[in-house]
XYZ file of C-alpha atoms in Angstrom:
677
model
C 27.188 12.002 6.403
C 27.676 10.774 9.945
C 30.583 8.338 9.851
C 29.051 6.011 12.417
C 25.586 4.549 12.047
C 25.446 4.321 15.830
C 25.473 8.140 16.038
C 22.405 8.514 13.846
C 19.029 8.931 15.479
C 16.865 5.837 15.177
C 13.239 6.870 15.476
C 10.322 4.440 15.428
C 7.132 5.794 13.868
C 3.790 4.656 15.285
C 0.764 5.263 13.065
C -2.378 5.740 15.155
C -4.882 5.930 12.301
C -5.573 2.219 12.594
C -5.591 0.000 15.699
C -4.059 2.480 18.157
C -2.502 0.550 21.018
C -3.516 0.983 24.645
C -1.229 2.927 26.960
C -0.071 0.005 29.105
C 0.852 -1.935 25.975
C 2.796 1.001 24.513
C 4.709 1.353 27.777
C 6.020 -2.186 27.276
C 6.848 -1.496 23.634
C 8.781 1.652 24.544
C 10.890 -0.270 27.054
C 11.681 -3.018 24.544
C 12.598 -0.753 21.632
C 14.797 1.324 23.939
C 16.782 -1.846 24.634
C 17.091 -2.353 20.859
C 18.846 0.995 20.425
C 15.923 3.236 19.456
C 16.534 6.907 20.266
C 13.135 8.430 19.491
C 9.440 7.746 18.909
C 7.351 9.535 16.275
C 3.665 9.550 17.233
C 1.224 10.235 14.383
C -2.013 10.978 16.219
C -4.679 11.664 13.559
C -8.087 11.220 15.277
C -6.641 9.812 18.518
C -5.484 13.213 19.797
C -7.827 14.878 22.338
C -8.553 18.041 20.373
C -10.861 20.436 22.198
C -13.028 23.445 21.429
C -14.033 23.751 17.776
C -11.845 20.734 16.994
C -13.446 18.309 19.435
C -15.297 16.410 16.670
C -12.108 15.313 14.917
C -10.355 13.777 17.910
C -10.723 11.464 20.854
C -12.843 13.832 22.967
C -15.830 12.891 20.793
C -14.323 9.420 20.156
C -13.896 10.134 16.445
C -11.739 7.036 15.971
C -14.103 4.747 17.857
C -11.504 3.224 20.198
C -11.739 5.780 23.029
C -8.021 6.505 22.715
C -6.364 8.800 23.902
C -7.262 11.197 26.712
C -5.197 14.315 27.383
C -3.691 12.617 30.418
C -2.759 9.578 28.313
C -1.109 11.693 25.611
C 0.880 13.576 28.229
C 1.862 10.301 29.884
C 3.013 8.691 26.621
C 5.216 11.656 25.732
C 6.665 11.680 29.243
C 7.233 7.923 29.186
C 9.274 8.162 25.984
C 11.348 10.989 27.417
C 11.932 9.270 30.762
C 13.417 6.309 28.896
C 15.954 8.633 27.287
C 14.288 8.733 23.867
C 13.093 11.746 21.879
C 9.277 12.099 21.719
C 8.159 13.641 18.408
C 4.584 14.428 17.427
C 3.308 14.290 13.844
C 0.272 16.362 12.894
C -0.799 16.251 9.258
C -1.165 19.785 7.906
C -1.896 19.457 4.173
C -2.374 15.982 2.717
C -3.808 12.956 4.550
C -6.319 15.231 6.245
C -9.219 12.777 5.985
C -9.523 12.555 9.757
C -10.554 16.232 9.806
C -11.995 16.953 6.369
C -14.418 14.011 6.458
C -16.445 15.894 9.070
C -19.203 18.223 7.792
C -17.801 21.132 9.794
C -14.627 21.139 7.690
C -15.912 19.854 4.370
C -15.663 23.296 2.777
C -11.893 23.155 3.231
C -11.416 20.195 0.882
C -9.417 20.822 -2.250
C -11.688 18.381 -4.055
C -15.131 17.751 -2.614
C -15.233 14.057 -3.514
C -11.949 13.352 -1.735
C -11.345 14.538 1.842
C -7.624 13.793 1.726
C -6.197 17.186 0.731
C -6.935 20.563 2.261
C -7.236 23.717 0.172
C -4.187 25.869 1.012
C -5.800 29.094 -0.199
C -8.812 29.384 2.116
C -8.025 31.315 5.292
C -9.933 28.809 7.440
C -7.545 26.077 6.320
C -4.569 27.691 7.983
C -6.710 28.427 11.031
C -7.548 24.724 11.336
C -3.915 23.685 11.001
C -2.673 26.288 13.476
C -5.291 25.214 16.016
C -4.216 21.554 15.736
C -0.534 22.459 15.987
C -1.142 24.717 18.982
C -2.994 22.034 20.926
C -0.312 19.439 20.167
C 2.483 21.767 21.275
C 0.604 22.742 24.432
C 1.101 19.204 25.754
C 4.792 19.282 24.753
C 6.083 22.847 25.187
C 9.686 21.595 25.376
C 9.509 19.758 22.036
C 12.791 19.531 20.132
C 11.242 18.234 16.911
C 7.804 18.490 15.323
C 6.641 16.723 12.140
C 4.107 18.493 9.879
C 3.551 15.620 7.408
C 2.815 17.508 4.153
C 3.103 14.406 1.969
C 0.994 13.213 -0.959
C -0.818 16.451 -1.714
C -2.090 15.175 -5.034
C -5.253 17.231 -5.498
C -3.687 20.612 -6.140
C -5.085 23.680 -7.870
C -8.548 22.178 -8.308
C -10.925 24.291 -6.210
C -12.058 27.714 -7.413
C -9.958 29.550 -4.819
C -6.782 27.775 -5.880
C -7.636 28.224 -9.550
C -7.914 31.962 -8.961
C -4.617 31.955 -7.092
C -2.937 30.117 -9.954
C -4.119 32.881 -12.268
C -1.762 35.302 -10.575
C 1.544 36.147 -12.234
C 4.199 33.408 -11.925
C 2.109 31.380 -9.471
C 2.417 27.592 -9.853
C 1.144 24.527 -8.006
C 4.607 24.052 -6.519
C 4.551 27.595 -5.155
C 1.029 27.078 -3.773
C 2.361 24.079 -1.879
C 5.489 25.826 -0.624
C 3.606 28.940 0.495
C 1.339 26.834 2.695
C 4.234 24.807 4.094
C 6.162 27.991 4.847
C 3.225 29.493 6.749
C 2.794 26.301 8.777
C 6.498 26.013 9.617
C 6.740 29.658 10.647
C 3.722 29.203 12.904
C 5.306 26.169 14.580
C 8.534 28.096 15.129
C 6.609 31.054 16.533
C 5.310 28.772 19.264
C 8.625 27.011 19.971
C 11.423 29.171 18.503
C 14.277 26.633 18.559
C 12.249 23.667 17.355
C 13.301 21.631 14.297
C 10.444 20.967 11.880
C 10.356 17.714 9.919
C 8.357 17.051 6.752
C 8.029 14.190 4.276
C 9.981 15.017 1.135
C 7.968 13.424 -1.690
C 6.294 16.634 -2.848
C 9.674 18.379 -3.017
C 11.329 15.814 -5.292
C 9.780 16.910 -8.613
C 10.280 20.631 -7.910
C 13.121 22.537 -9.537
C 15.927 23.747 -7.304
C 15.261 27.408 -8.126
C 11.749 27.263 -6.677
C 12.935 25.473 -3.546
C 15.660 28.082 -3.071
C 13.174 30.917 -3.613
C 11.116 29.696 -0.651
C 14.219 28.930 1.449
C 12.859 25.485 2.194
C 16.299 24.392 3.393
C 16.160 26.970 6.180
C 12.629 26.043 7.186
C 12.437 22.273 7.520
C 14.386 19.027 7.622
C 13.171 16.629 4.922
C 12.469 12.982 5.640
C 13.327 11.139 2.418
C 11.029 8.152 2.487
C 11.350 5.138 0.237
C 10.139 1.677 1.165
C 11.257 -0.593 -1.688
C 13.653 -3.526 -1.429
C 17.251 -3.608 -2.656
C 16.220 -4.899 -6.082
C 13.602 -2.213 -6.597
C 15.096 0.839 -4.912
C 14.645 3.857 -7.169
C 15.964 7.143 -5.728
C 18.232 9.061 -8.077
C 21.710 10.502 -7.676
C 20.374 13.813 -9.008
C 17.899 14.092 -6.139
C 20.607 13.521 -3.539
C 22.839 16.098 -5.239
C 20.085 18.717 -5.057
C 19.336 17.901 -1.422
C 23.041 18.186 -0.573
C 23.005 21.846 -1.582
C 19.560 22.652 -0.173
C 19.557 20.972 3.235
C 22.186 20.973 5.955
C 20.710 17.782 7.396
C 18.180 15.141 6.377
C 16.421 12.107 7.785
C 15.628 8.976 5.814
C 12.326 7.137 6.051
C 12.405 3.342 5.997
C 9.617 0.863 6.765
C 9.282 -2.031 9.173
C 5.600 -2.719 8.515
C 2.685 -1.656 6.361
C 4.556 -1.230 3.057
C 4.113 -4.689 1.588
C 0.683 -4.397 0.016
C -2.701 -3.981 1.636
C -4.586 -6.672 3.516
C -1.265 -8.157 4.624
C -1.442 -9.477 8.167
C 2.184 -10.591 8.562
C 5.348 -8.495 8.371
C 8.065 -10.575 6.655
C 11.345 -9.506 8.227
C 13.394 -10.253 5.105
C 11.335 -7.873 2.982
C 11.779 -4.944 5.375
C 15.409 -5.770 6.118
C 16.037 -5.467 2.379
C 14.664 -1.924 2.461
C 17.141 -1.016 5.196
C 19.969 -2.686 3.283
C 19.088 -0.538 0.286
C 19.143 2.606 2.398
C 22.530 1.758 3.928
C 23.932 1.318 0.440
C 22.503 4.634 -0.768
C 23.770 6.495 2.275
C 27.275 5.202 1.591
C 26.999 6.219 -2.063
C 25.886 9.738 -1.111
C 28.304 10.591 1.678
C 28.075 14.331 1.050
C 24.500 14.286 2.352
C 24.323 14.811 6.110
C 22.046 11.967 7.161
C 21.301 12.590 10.838
C 18.712 9.915 11.464
C 16.453 7.114 10.303
C 12.710 7.078 10.869
C 11.477 3.491 10.743
C 7.848 3.863 9.692
C 5.101 1.452 10.663
C 1.887 2.060 8.732
C -1.377 0.664 10.034
C -3.874 0.723 7.164
C -3.663 0.376 3.437
C -5.210 1.088 0.078
C -6.720 -1.700 -1.977
C -4.204 -4.279 -3.124
C -4.910 -5.867 -6.501
C -3.745 -9.451 -6.774
C -3.720 -11.731 -9.777
C -6.949 -13.343 -8.653
C -10.266 -11.451 -8.854
C -13.939 -12.221 -9.379
C -14.553 -13.890 -12.715
C -18.099 -12.517 -12.788
C -16.745 -9.152 -13.904
C -13.781 -10.563 -15.864
C -11.653 -8.433 -13.543
C -7.975 -9.278 -14.005
C -4.602 -7.837 -14.829
C -3.358 -6.999 -18.213
C -0.049 -5.420 -19.002
C 1.262 -3.038 -21.599
C 4.740 -1.693 -22.070
C 4.981 2.110 -22.092
C 7.557 2.170 -24.878
C 4.841 2.835 -27.461
C 1.518 4.606 -27.176
C -0.785 4.059 -30.126
C -4.139 5.650 -30.833
C -6.465 3.617 -33.016
C -10.019 2.422 -33.420
C -10.113 -0.404 -30.912
C -13.182 -1.937 -32.536
C -10.822 -3.393 -35.158
C -8.843 -5.379 -32.611
C -9.171 -9.131 -32.226
C -9.221 -10.792 -28.821
C -7.609 -14.225 -28.517
C -9.029 -16.277 -25.650
C -6.869 -19.236 -24.594
C -7.913 -22.166 -22.412
C -4.657 -23.973 -21.714
C -6.188 -26.590 -19.461
C -8.678 -27.561 -22.133
C -6.246 -27.022 -24.975
C -8.637 -24.661 -26.764
C -8.556 -21.114 -28.058
C -10.970 -18.824 -29.819
C -10.790 -15.431 -31.515
C -13.434 -12.734 -30.988
C -13.829 -9.241 -32.441
C -13.333 -6.982 -29.453
C -16.881 -5.605 -29.570
C -18.154 -9.168 -29.096
C -15.446 -10.383 -26.759
C -17.203 -9.935 -23.422
C -20.274 -11.862 -24.489
C -18.177 -14.482 -26.245
C -15.867 -15.103 -23.304
C -18.693 -15.320 -20.787
C -20.459 -17.857 -22.999
C -17.311 -19.879 -23.689
C -18.003 -23.606 -23.499
C -17.626 -24.946 -19.951
C -16.184 -21.678 -18.690
C -14.823 -22.266 -15.178
C -15.581 -19.143 -13.162
C -13.202 -20.184 -10.382
C -10.136 -19.944 -12.585
C -7.862 -16.941 -12.993
C -8.199 -14.809 -16.084
C -5.184 -12.794 -17.202
C -5.153 -10.249 -19.981
C -2.034 -9.326 -21.905
C -1.863 -6.360 -24.265
C 1.325 -6.128 -26.276
C 1.550 -2.380 -26.459
C 2.341 -2.499 -30.165
C 0.920 -3.939 -33.377
C 2.023 -7.490 -34.054
C 0.894 -10.823 -35.349
C -0.080 -13.571 -32.982
C 2.888 -15.682 -34.090
C 5.276 -13.030 -32.752
C 7.909 -14.432 -30.329
C 6.410 -12.445 -27.456
C 3.015 -13.998 -27.967
C 4.673 -17.391 -28.110
C 6.483 -16.671 -24.830
C 3.186 -15.781 -23.199
C 1.590 -18.993 -24.431
C 4.483 -21.136 -23.236
C 4.410 -19.512 -19.821
C 0.715 -20.067 -19.349
C 0.932 -23.705 -20.307
C 2.734 -24.054 -16.979
C -0.145 -22.267 -15.229
C -3.038 -24.545 -16.193
C -5.569 -23.164 -13.724
C -6.006 -20.019 -15.782
C -7.335 -18.451 -18.927
C -5.470 -15.932 -21.031
C -6.877 -13.055 -23.058
C -4.313 -11.957 -25.635
C -5.016 -8.711 -27.492
C -3.150 -7.631 -30.610
C -1.947 -4.271 -29.329
C -2.762 -1.536 -26.876
C -5.038 1.231 -27.962
C -5.972 4.610 -26.610
C -4.318 5.220 -23.266
C -5.078 7.619 -20.467
C -2.523 10.191 -19.514
C -1.597 10.437 -15.868
C -4.228 13.072 -15.184
C -7.002 10.721 -16.295
C -7.727 12.419 -19.622
C -7.940 10.478 -22.860
C -4.919 11.215 -24.929
C -3.136 10.012 -28.026
C 0.589 10.504 -28.293
C 2.654 11.863 -31.136
C 5.800 9.933 -31.885
C 7.999 12.558 -30.249
C 5.835 12.317 -27.107
C 6.053 8.558 -26.848
C 8.173 6.955 -24.165
C 10.777 5.134 -26.194
C 13.090 2.252 -25.312
C 15.800 3.377 -22.945
C 13.561 5.912 -21.223
C 10.959 3.981 -19.259
C 12.122 2.129 -16.161
C 8.815 0.581 -15.204
C 6.114 -1.612 -16.639
C 2.550 -0.373 -16.526
C -0.215 -2.657 -15.389
C -3.737 -1.747 -16.380
C -7.001 -2.906 -14.908
C -10.095 -3.403 -17.019
C -13.641 -4.710 -16.672
C -15.733 -6.537 -19.218
C -17.627 -3.381 -20.131
C -14.540 -1.902 -21.730
C -14.159 -4.993 -23.890
C -17.481 -4.290 -25.549
C -16.897 -0.646 -26.404
C -14.595 1.602 -28.393
C -13.390 3.269 -25.220
C -9.985 2.861 -23.634
C -9.047 -0.672 -22.695
C -7.757 0.331 -19.300
C -9.463 3.088 -17.378
C -7.561 2.638 -14.119
C -3.780 2.525 -13.935
C -1.845 -0.127 -12.051
C 1.887 -0.535 -11.825
C 4.074 -3.481 -10.871
C 7.123 -3.271 -8.675
C 5.726 -0.333 -6.691
C 6.985 2.163 -9.216
C 10.656 1.347 -8.936
C 12.921 0.395 -11.807
C 12.518 -3.216 -12.853
C 15.511 -5.354 -11.809
C 16.246 -6.373 -15.397
C 16.392 -2.762 -16.546
C 19.392 -1.929 -14.402
C 21.685 -4.352 -16.224
C 20.563 -3.532 -19.762
C 21.990 -1.136 -22.286
C 19.882 1.990 -22.886
C 18.781 0.733 -26.291
C 17.239 -2.374 -24.741
C 16.069 -0.834 -21.500
C 12.432 -1.667 -20.867
C 11.994 -3.144 -24.308
C 8.878 -5.173 -24.903
C 10.772 -8.335 -24.057
C 11.634 -6.928 -20.632
C 8.005 -5.999 -20.079
C 6.925 -9.496 -20.971
C 9.518 -11.229 -18.831
C 8.606 -9.058 -15.850
C 4.956 -9.842 -16.292
C 5.624 -13.536 -16.695
C 7.490 -13.454 -13.390
C 4.531 -11.759 -11.736
C 2.228 -14.491 -13.043
C 4.365 -17.237 -11.568
C 5.058 -15.304 -8.353
C 2.040 -13.178 -7.552
C 3.554 -11.707 -4.384
C 6.660 -10.362 -6.099
C 5.081 -7.372 -7.781
C 1.896 -6.265 -6.007
C -0.131 -3.966 -8.216
C -1.306 -0.609 -7.067
C -4.554 1.233 -7.776
C -3.944 4.937 -8.410
C -5.764 7.665 -10.289
C -2.663 9.770 -10.879
C 0.967 9.103 -11.674
C 2.122 10.960 -8.574
C -0.061 8.834 -6.351
C 1.385 5.705 -7.941
C 4.967 6.904 -7.663
C 4.714 7.917 -4.025
C 2.065 5.525 -2.818
C 1.193 5.104 0.829
C -1.746 4.248 3.018
C -4.701 6.442 3.923
C -7.292 7.015 6.604
C -10.087 4.974 4.984
C -8.097 1.841 4.170
C -8.493 -1.403 6.035
C -6.082 -2.475 8.770
C -2.907 -4.245 7.720
C -0.087 -5.615 9.899
C -0.666 -4.977 13.593
C 2.201 -3.780 15.768
C 2.692 -7.035 17.758
C 3.123 -8.997 14.526
C 5.652 -6.469 13.217
C 7.940 -6.297 16.252
C 10.246 -9.088 14.977
C 10.583 -7.155 11.723
C 11.409 -3.979 13.649
C 14.037 -5.811 15.702
C 15.608 -7.216 12.532
C 15.711 -3.820 10.825
C 17.346 -2.201 13.835
C 19.977 -4.947 13.910
C 20.790 -4.150 10.294
C 21.266 -0.477 11.154
C 23.582 -1.451 14.025
C 25.428 -4.091 12.018
C 28.258 -1.973 10.590
C 29.038 -0.415 13.944
C 29.042 -3.700 15.853
C 30.795 -5.728 13.151
C 28.023 -8.312 13.136
C 27.909 -10.469 9.976
C 24.696 -10.158 7.998
C 23.539 -13.686 8.697
C 23.791 -13.069 12.439
C 22.182 -9.642 12.320
C 18.796 -10.963 11.312
C 16.256 -12.721 13.454
C 13.383 -14.910 12.425
C 9.783 -13.719 12.454
C 9.599 -14.510 16.168
C 11.170 -13.022 19.297
C 11.903 -14.181 22.852
C 8.802 -13.743 24.983
C 10.387 -11.074 27.186
C 11.039 -8.945 24.077
C 7.667 -9.496 22.462
C 4.782 -7.487 23.930
C 1.587 -8.815 22.388
C 3.133 -12.182 21.549
C -0.238 -13.877 22.061
C -1.833 -11.697 19.379
C 1.056 -12.235 16.981
C 1.022 -16.006 17.339
C -2.758 -16.100 16.912
C -2.448 -14.149 13.669
C 0.216 -16.562 12.441
C -2.219 -19.366 13.262
C -4.938 -17.532 11.361
C -2.777 -17.338 8.240
C -2.235 -21.103 8.288
C -5.910 -21.750 8.954
C -6.928 -19.332 6.206
C -4.812 -21.258 3.720
C -6.513 -24.493 4.746
C -9.966 -22.934 4.462
C -9.332 -21.372 1.065
C -7.707 -24.588 -0.064
C -10.886 -26.490 0.787
C -13.277 -23.914 -0.649
C -11.425 -23.872 -3.970
C -10.385 -27.519 -3.977
C -10.970 -29.935 -6.816
C -12.901 -32.064 -4.327
C -15.522 -29.342 -3.826
C -15.577 -28.333 -7.479
C -15.916 -31.964 -8.526
C -18.489 -33.275 -6.030
C -20.276 -30.249 -4.571
C -20.209 -27.454 -7.114
C -23.047 -24.921 -7.568
C -24.586 -26.785 -10.507
C -24.698 -30.065 -8.569
C -26.129 -28.372 -5.489
C -28.834 -26.565 -7.433
C -29.888 -29.788 -9.190
C -29.495 -32.093 -6.170
C -27.079 -34.252 -8.131
C -24.616 -35.331 -5.412
C -23.210 -38.521 -3.884
C -23.216 -38.841 -0.048
C -19.938 -40.773 0.152
C -18.029 -37.932 -1.522
C -19.896 -35.183 0.329
C -19.052 -36.785 3.683
C -15.326 -36.152 3.250
C -15.988 -32.515 2.431
C -18.362 -32.184 5.375
C -15.920 -33.565 7.943
C -13.051 -31.368 6.764
C -15.246 -28.264 6.634
C -16.535 -28.782 10.182
C -13.001 -29.254 11.518
C -11.862 -26.003 9.929
C -14.987 -24.150 11.068
C -14.493 -25.315 14.641
C -10.907 -24.057 14.639
C -11.946 -20.720 13.125
C -14.619 -20.158 15.775
C -12.181 -20.898 18.604
C -9.533 -18.678 17.027
C -12.029 -15.836 16.630
C -12.889 -15.933 20.331
C -9.264 -16.169 21.457
C -8.018 -13.455 19.126
C -10.888 -11.133 20.002
C -10.006 -11.358 23.681
C -6.300 -10.877 22.966
C -6.893 -7.856 20.752
C -9.158 -6.198 23.297
C -6.286 -6.308 25.777
C -4.027 -4.206 23.557
C -6.311 -2.058 21.358
C -9.828 -0.653 21.269
C -13.153 -2.350 20.591
C -13.654 -0.706 17.199
C -10.271 -1.791 15.839
C -10.781 -5.277 17.248
C -14.147 -5.491 15.545
C -12.685 -4.244 12.256
C -9.845 -6.767 12.225
C -12.021 -9.725 13.156
C -14.778 -8.835 10.690
C -12.354 -7.981 7.896
C -10.329 -11.169 8.094
C -11.858 -13.963 10.194
C -15.615 -13.445 9.957
C -15.835 -13.521 6.118
C -13.978 -16.826 6.156
C -16.283 -18.228 8.833
C -19.278 -17.213 6.716
C -17.965 -19.055 3.664
C -17.011 -22.208 5.547
C -20.312 -22.159 7.460
C -22.198 -22.100 4.174
C -20.191 -25.066 2.908
C -20.900 -26.944 6.156
C -24.624 -26.252 5.857
C -24.781 -27.448 2.258
C -22.712 -30.543 3.026
C -24.907 -31.343 6.046
C -27.990 -31.139 3.842
C -26.621 -33.223 0.980
C -24.883 -35.929 3.007
C -28.219 -37.284 4.294
C -29.746 -37.343 0.813
C -29.707 -40.294 -1.527
C -27.356 -40.219 -4.464
C -28.893 -38.216 -7.270
C -30.546 -40.203 -10.050
C -30.614 -37.409 -12.592
C -30.191 -33.637 -12.444
C -33.428 -31.967 -11.338
């Protein structure tokens, strides 16, 4: 390991797959981050690169991204600008996974590993390598003196599915790991054939589960430098000592991948500095603990778009909420025999339904409030409802009155991580002391009325890392049911602590990251304070700066904050959004202007007037903010990204508040209702 953190490369990653920034804005950003000690910039182009010839449909020449960014001259200028400032310009071209930007186009659809999902390219078809080589060649043509080149190669989850790959797997001793490594080897060798002395970087997540013998067989340590990415906080950091030991023997040098934005759940518009600083603190600790590993640099990643984030609040119409089961037992049984206990803590009522009648029973529950949260808890083992765990759940929810609770006796049939129904023999079950995470399942009301699995989509709390409580427990108690329950109770009280994740495979859950189709999350101007804070943490040991002085707030001095106007407007939006949602879901609206009262014209003008005035004030502020933010965004990014952000975040809120204003305007001039119509 490098003894001084100041000697390590500090590379800032810019993700162009969502809201690519205009050239003049990036010039300002480059100058600022150079002053913060950054030594390189990693540019992930996706559909913003000006591919030509047979590739022109997937890049900016045909405006594939919609923002008219970037031209060949602009790409050349950006790379030169980084270099002129004394930083290392590095290009990232995805070559295996995250290929949506290319495989979504009809011309390349045949190269998908799985037709329904354009994320992963088939490594067996000859045209696949031709596509990758063409992209690499065009990227290197604009940077013939490149020192580093990043080939991506992360999250290749759909492997061995297409007929070509199935046939390949039928060959002697061929495995999915070898399929992956063969493709990576061909790509790396092609890059090196174009620039012989270049160093090739790749994300490491697909290498982690492979055995050392296979990695040695393909000489992966001689081919590429891995970037070990992990974005969790100190409390949730989950990389193992065994992995670092293997990497020590395989690789002469490695990078680490941290995050300064885009790793805190989807649909997040702010980048809390403390959350990302914690990730860097965790990495500093792990680098000290694994000094035999030659860490040569840190890549601070900044992701731009995200997968769907599942919060504890969803639409009641589909009874779509969380329920949790501990993985320490997996039981197969006839779920039609299970009872469902429905608790209304606010009303002090509860009712028991046979599971095959639960959906209808819950939806017809007396005075069911469809605006309240519904949580579902599945024990994961057979028990009586007077069990201490059930009592703990009840006590917890009494402190969360604006909710309902569905309590089910025990979990039933589960899905394995490949999506197939499976029952587990005792020796196959994950016992106490083995599991370091709590599974969160997602279910709709249809499953409650059938004998099928209770959860057909997997969700996981804590982003797949070990639960904090598990680390201090003895193996016999590790991830016991009580730990599962306490973790879930914490997530109920603090919904932002453990954002759930929607994945169709265990690997995707374990190594989750954003994709090409996801909506925009934190924009770069908002995240610059976080980036500055994270860089200060990396410099802290060298400069002897105490921790409390190394961090900054979520703001910066104006001269160090390109796009400050956008960032401050988004902060204003967050405050205004809270006010709007607070009004829309307020007791005032639900008491005096709820759907039943509106439909039956049973309202009182004096109460409606207060709602009307507040709603119009909020609407007026939203309209002004929309105009201001639209203009500000257009100065730093393209029209398509501006339109997406405004219509994903502000416009839906304006629509809801406008509707409330219209209804209030109509009812405030009416006489008080005499009787429901």
